[in-house]
Structure formats: C-alpha cells, structure tokens
Amino acid sequence: MNIVCLDLEGVLVPEIWIAFAKECGIPELERTTRDEPDYDKLMKFRIGILKEHGLGLKEIQDTIAKIDPLPGAKEFLDELRSFCQVIIISDTFSQFAGPLMKKLGYPTIFCNSLEVAENGEITGFKMRCEKSKLTTVKALQSIGYDTIAAGDSHNDLGMILASKAGFLFRSTEQIKADYPQLPAFESYDDFLAAIREAVK
C-alpha cells in the first residue's frame, strides 16, 4: 500500500508568509523554512515581528483569502488522488489552511495550530508532534504503508529521506546541491510521472 506525503507551501500553494510579507511591506517575514532549518526559531521570530507591528491572525487570513494554488496544482493533485492515497503534511496552521484546502478540493491535511488571544494576537503555536513530518511518515509506515514523500524545504528532508521514494519539487539550488541523490522536479507533469513510477 502506497501513500504519497506532500508538503503544501512551495509545492501546491505559494508561501503564505512571503505573500503576507509583501502585502504588509515587512521583508523580514519573507524568511521561510527554505532559509531557516530550525522551525521553532523561525516561528518565534515571526511572532515577534507580528507583535512589533501590531499585526494578528485577521491580517494574515485576509492575505490568505487572496492566495490561489500554484498554476496546475489542483489538476496535479486531482490526478494524483485518482491513483493513490495522498496526505498533505505541512508545518502551517489549521487557522491558515482552510481556505487553501477549499481551493484544492479538500485534500487531507495534517498541520499544526496557532495560539491566538481574544484580540486576535498570535501568542504562540502548538506543533502536532515533534518533527511532525518525519514522525507522521514513520507512523504511516508502522501501520503498513510505503511512503512516497516530496517537498521543497529543509523541514521536508526528514520525511523525504525516510520514504521508499523521495523527491524535491521546486526546491532551492542549495538543497538540490546538498542532496544530489534526490530526484528534483520543476514541472507537475514530470513530478507526476515520477510518482506514478514509484507507486508501481
């Protein structure tokens, strides 16, 4: 039994924090897991910047409402789900993911949650489990699934390397250079063909 585990941002939808950084004119918020391997450190940095600028959940959700999936992403996902099980495993938050899941046809997503004060200030975050992507892939393997995993960032590498087949999709030149053993794709058609081959 195969199950495909996909990252969300950068693979199916644009990076939420980059879109928000551009919307509110705060370039520091453009930093993502492509740049910072330590997710805990990255989120604490982001929350500090939001507090400094008096920005909260509503402002981010207003930006997310305007974000569409990457061109071809929904068609890719629809085709992929026609021949295998798919789970999106993301370090994003349930408060962010809802509108995007609607636009993608409601695929299954495992993600984290934000701690939000009554006034809408983001005060913290709760990870679903430690090393959530790798932990999830290992849990799926423990119940009889062969995992095929793909992503674009540092926080995807654990699940990619632990899977039967692992791919990079639209990743950075640095990550591709550091992991030359991982097939890297730029187009959904090539990516889909590789997954089809892997699930045989």
Short mmCIF file of C-alpha atoms in Angstrom, two decimals:
data_model
loop_
_atom_site.label_atom_id
_atom_site.label_comp_id
_atom_site.label_asym_id
_atom_site.label_seq_id
_atom_site.Cartn_x
_atom_site.Cartn_y
_atom_site.Cartn_z
CA MET A 1 0.00 0.00 0.00
CA ASN A 2 1.48 3.32 -1.08
CA ILE A 3 0.65 6.71 0.36
CA VAL A 4 2.03 9.98 -1.01
CA CYS A 5 3.01 12.64 1.55
CA LEU A 6 3.29 16.14 0.12
CA ASP A 7 4.44 19.43 1.55
CA LEU A 8 1.98 22.30 0.98
CA GLU A 9 3.71 25.67 0.62
CA GLY A 10 6.02 25.96 -2.35
CA VAL A 11 4.66 22.67 -3.74
CA LEU A 12 0.90 23.27 -4.12
CA VAL A 13 0.38 26.86 -2.97
CA PRO A 14 2.60 29.95 -2.75
CA GLU A 15 4.47 30.57 0.50
CA ILE A 16 1.93 32.19 2.84
CA TRP A 17 4.48 34.20 4.83
CA ILE A 18 6.12 35.60 1.68
CA ALA A 19 2.71 36.71 0.37
CA PHE A 20 1.93 38.31 3.73
CA ALA A 21 5.36 39.99 3.93
CA LYS A 22 4.78 41.60 0.52
CA GLU A 23 1.21 42.62 1.46
CA CYS A 24 2.27 44.39 4.65
CA GLY A 25 5.70 45.56 3.46
CA ILE A 26 7.79 43.72 6.09
CA PRO A 27 10.64 41.98 4.23
CA GLU A 28 11.86 40.17 7.39
CA LEU A 29 8.72 37.99 7.21
CA GLU A 30 9.85 36.60 3.85
CA ARG A 31 12.16 34.22 5.72
CA THR A 32 10.89 30.62 5.36
CA THR A 33 11.97 27.04 6.03
CA ARG A 34 13.96 27.24 2.80
CA ASP A 35 16.24 29.68 4.66
CA GLU A 36 15.93 28.60 8.31
CA PRO A 37 16.12 24.88 9.19
CA ASP A 38 15.03 25.47 12.82
CA TYR A 39 11.23 25.84 12.64
CA ASP A 40 10.82 26.72 16.31
CA LYS A 41 13.31 29.57 15.95
CA LEU A 42 11.63 30.75 12.73
CA MET A 43 8.13 30.87 14.26
CA LYS A 44 9.29 32.71 17.39
CA PHE A 45 10.99 35.25 15.12
CA ARG A 46 7.77 35.67 13.09
CA ILE A 47 5.59 36.09 16.17
CA GLY A 48 7.99 38.75 17.50
CA ILE A 49 7.76 40.71 14.23
CA LEU A 50 3.94 40.49 14.21
CA LYS A 51 3.78 41.80 17.79
CA GLU A 52 6.19 44.63 16.98
CA HIS A 53 3.96 45.76 14.08
CA GLY A 54 0.63 45.15 15.84
CA LEU A 55 -0.45 42.51 13.31
CA GLY A 56 -2.56 39.46 14.14
CA LEU A 57 -4.41 36.49 12.72
CA LYS A 58 -7.05 38.53 10.88
CA GLU A 59 -4.47 40.38 8.78
CA ILE A 60 -2.80 37.11 7.76
CA GLN A 61 -6.15 35.47 6.98
CA ASP A 62 -7.10 38.46 4.80
CA THR A 63 -3.95 37.82 2.74
CA ILE A 64 -4.59 34.06 2.57
CA ALA A 65 -8.09 34.71 1.18
CA LYS A 66 -6.41 36.23 -1.90
CA ILE A 67 -3.94 33.35 -2.44
CA ASP A 68 -4.69 30.80 -5.16
CA PRO A 69 -2.99 27.42 -5.62
CA LEU A 70 0.06 27.42 -7.89
CA PRO A 71 -0.90 27.10 -11.59
CA GLY A 72 -1.61 23.43 -12.32
CA ALA A 73 -1.51 22.37 -8.65
CA LYS A 74 -5.17 21.38 -8.31
CA GLU A 75 -5.12 19.41 -11.57
CA PHE A 76 -1.91 17.67 -10.44
CA LEU A 77 -3.47 16.81 -7.08
CA ASP A 78 -6.71 15.59 -8.66
CA GLU A 79 -4.79 13.29 -11.00
CA LEU A 80 -2.54 12.05 -8.18
CA ARG A 81 -5.54 11.27 -5.95
CA SER A 82 -7.11 9.28 -8.79
CA PHE A 83 -4.49 6.55 -8.48
CA CYS A 84 -3.14 6.72 -4.92
CA GLN A 85 -3.80 7.96 -1.40
CA VAL A 86 -2.42 11.42 -0.64
CA ILE A 87 -1.85 13.30 2.62
CA ILE A 88 -0.55 16.85 2.80
CA ILE A 89 1.82 17.12 5.74
CA SER A 90 2.53 20.76 6.47
CA ASP A 91 4.09 22.88 9.18
CA THR A 92 1.44 25.51 8.51
CA PHE A 93 -1.53 26.00 10.84
CA SER A 94 -5.18 24.99 10.74
CA GLN A 95 -6.14 28.69 11.02
CA PHE A 96 -4.29 29.31 7.72
CA ALA A 97 -5.02 26.13 5.77
CA GLY A 98 -8.84 26.10 5.50
CA PRO A 99 -9.39 28.47 2.53
CA LEU A 100 -6.49 26.87 0.63
CA MET A 101 -7.86 23.35 1.17
CA LYS A 102 -11.19 24.51 -0.27
CA LYS A 103 -9.43 25.75 -3.43
CA LEU A 104 -7.55 22.42 -3.71
CA GLY A 105 -10.70 20.30 -3.44
CA TYR A 106 -10.41 19.45 0.27
CA PRO A 107 -7.47 17.02 0.34
CA THR A 108 -6.49 15.55 3.73
CA ILE A 109 -4.02 17.78 5.59
CA PHE A 110 -2.08 17.23 8.80
CA CYS A 111 -0.86 20.55 10.22
CA ASN A 112 -0.35 22.48 13.45
CA SER A 113 -2.33 25.11 15.35
CA LEU A 114 -1.76 28.69 16.47
CA GLU A 115 -2.41 30.04 19.94
CA VAL A 116 -4.46 33.18 19.46
CA ALA A 117 -5.58 35.72 22.08
CA GLU A 118 -9.13 37.10 22.13
CA ASN A 119 -7.94 40.29 20.41
CA GLY A 120 -6.54 38.21 17.51
CA GLU A 121 -2.88 38.50 18.54
CA ILE A 122 -0.88 35.36 17.76
CA THR A 123 0.76 34.49 21.09
CA GLY A 124 2.27 31.12 20.27
CA PHE A 125 1.91 27.90 18.33
CA LYS A 126 1.37 24.23 19.07
CA MET A 127 3.11 21.63 16.93
CA ARG A 128 1.07 18.48 16.35
CA CYS A 129 4.07 16.37 17.38
CA GLU A 130 7.85 16.70 17.41
CA LYS A 131 9.48 16.53 13.95
CA SER A 132 5.92 16.32 12.65
CA LYS A 133 6.68 15.38 9.04
CA LEU A 134 9.18 12.61 9.82
CA THR A 135 7.08 11.35 12.76
CA THR A 136 3.97 11.15 10.57
CA VAL A 137 5.76 9.24 7.80
CA LYS A 138 7.17 6.75 10.34
CA ALA A 139 3.71 6.32 11.87
CA LEU A 140 2.22 5.59 8.43
CA GLN A 141 4.99 3.06 7.78
CA SER A 142 4.25 1.40 11.12
CA ILE A 143 0.67 0.67 10.01
CA GLY A 144 1.66 -0.91 6.72
CA TYR A 145 2.08 1.93 4.23
CA ASP A 146 5.02 2.51 1.91
CA THR A 147 5.51 6.27 1.84
CA ILE A 148 6.49 8.43 -1.10
CA ALA A 149 7.33 11.95 0.03
CA ALA A 150 8.08 15.27 -1.63
CA GLY A 151 8.77 18.84 -0.61
CA ASP A 152 10.97 21.84 -1.24
CA SER A 153 12.47 22.87 2.12
CA HIS A 154 14.75 21.86 4.96
CA ASN A 155 11.83 20.71 7.10
CA ASP A 156 10.75 18.23 4.39
CA LEU A 157 14.06 16.38 4.19
CA GLY A 158 13.38 14.05 7.14
CA MET A 159 10.21 12.59 5.59
CA ILE A 160 11.74 12.53 2.10
CA LEU A 161 14.85 10.62 3.16
CA ALA A 162 12.85 8.17 5.32
CA SER A 163 10.48 7.21 2.46
CA LYS A 164 10.54 4.43 -0.12
CA ALA A 165 10.84 7.16 -2.75
CA GLY A 166 11.55 10.82 -2.11
CA PHE A 167 11.56 13.85 -4.38
CA LEU A 168 12.39 17.54 -4.30
CA PHE A 169 9.91 19.83 -6.06
CA ARG A 170 10.87 23.40 -6.99
CA SER A 171 13.49 23.40 -4.25
CA THR A 172 16.46 25.72 -3.78
CA GLU A 173 19.71 25.28 -5.68
CA GLN A 174 21.48 24.82 -2.32
CA ILE A 175 19.22 21.98 -1.13
CA LYS A 176 19.47 20.29 -4.54
CA ALA A 177 23.27 20.55 -4.35
CA ASP A 178 23.35 19.21 -0.78
CA TYR A 179 21.13 16.22 -1.66
CA PRO A 180 22.15 15.20 -5.19
CA GLN A 181 20.71 11.71 -4.62
CA LEU A 182 17.16 13.11 -4.55
CA PRO A 183 15.43 13.47 -7.93
CA ALA A 184 14.40 17.13 -8.32
CA PHE A 185 11.50 18.33 -10.46
CA GLU A 186 10.25 21.70 -11.65
CA SER A 187 7.09 20.71 -13.56
CA TYR A 188 3.98 18.91 -12.32
CA ASP A 189 3.96 16.63 -15.37
CA ASP A 190 7.46 15.29 -14.67
CA PHE A 191 6.71 15.08 -10.97
CA LEU A 192 3.50 13.11 -11.60
CA ALA A 193 5.31 10.70 -13.92
CA ALA A 194 7.95 10.03 -11.24
CA ILE A 195 5.29 9.32 -8.61
CA ARG A 196 3.42 7.00 -10.99
CA GLU A 197 6.66 5.06 -11.46
CA ALA A 198 7.29 4.94 -7.70
CA VAL A 199 3.85 3.54 -6.84
CA LYS A 200 4.10 0.63 -9.28
#
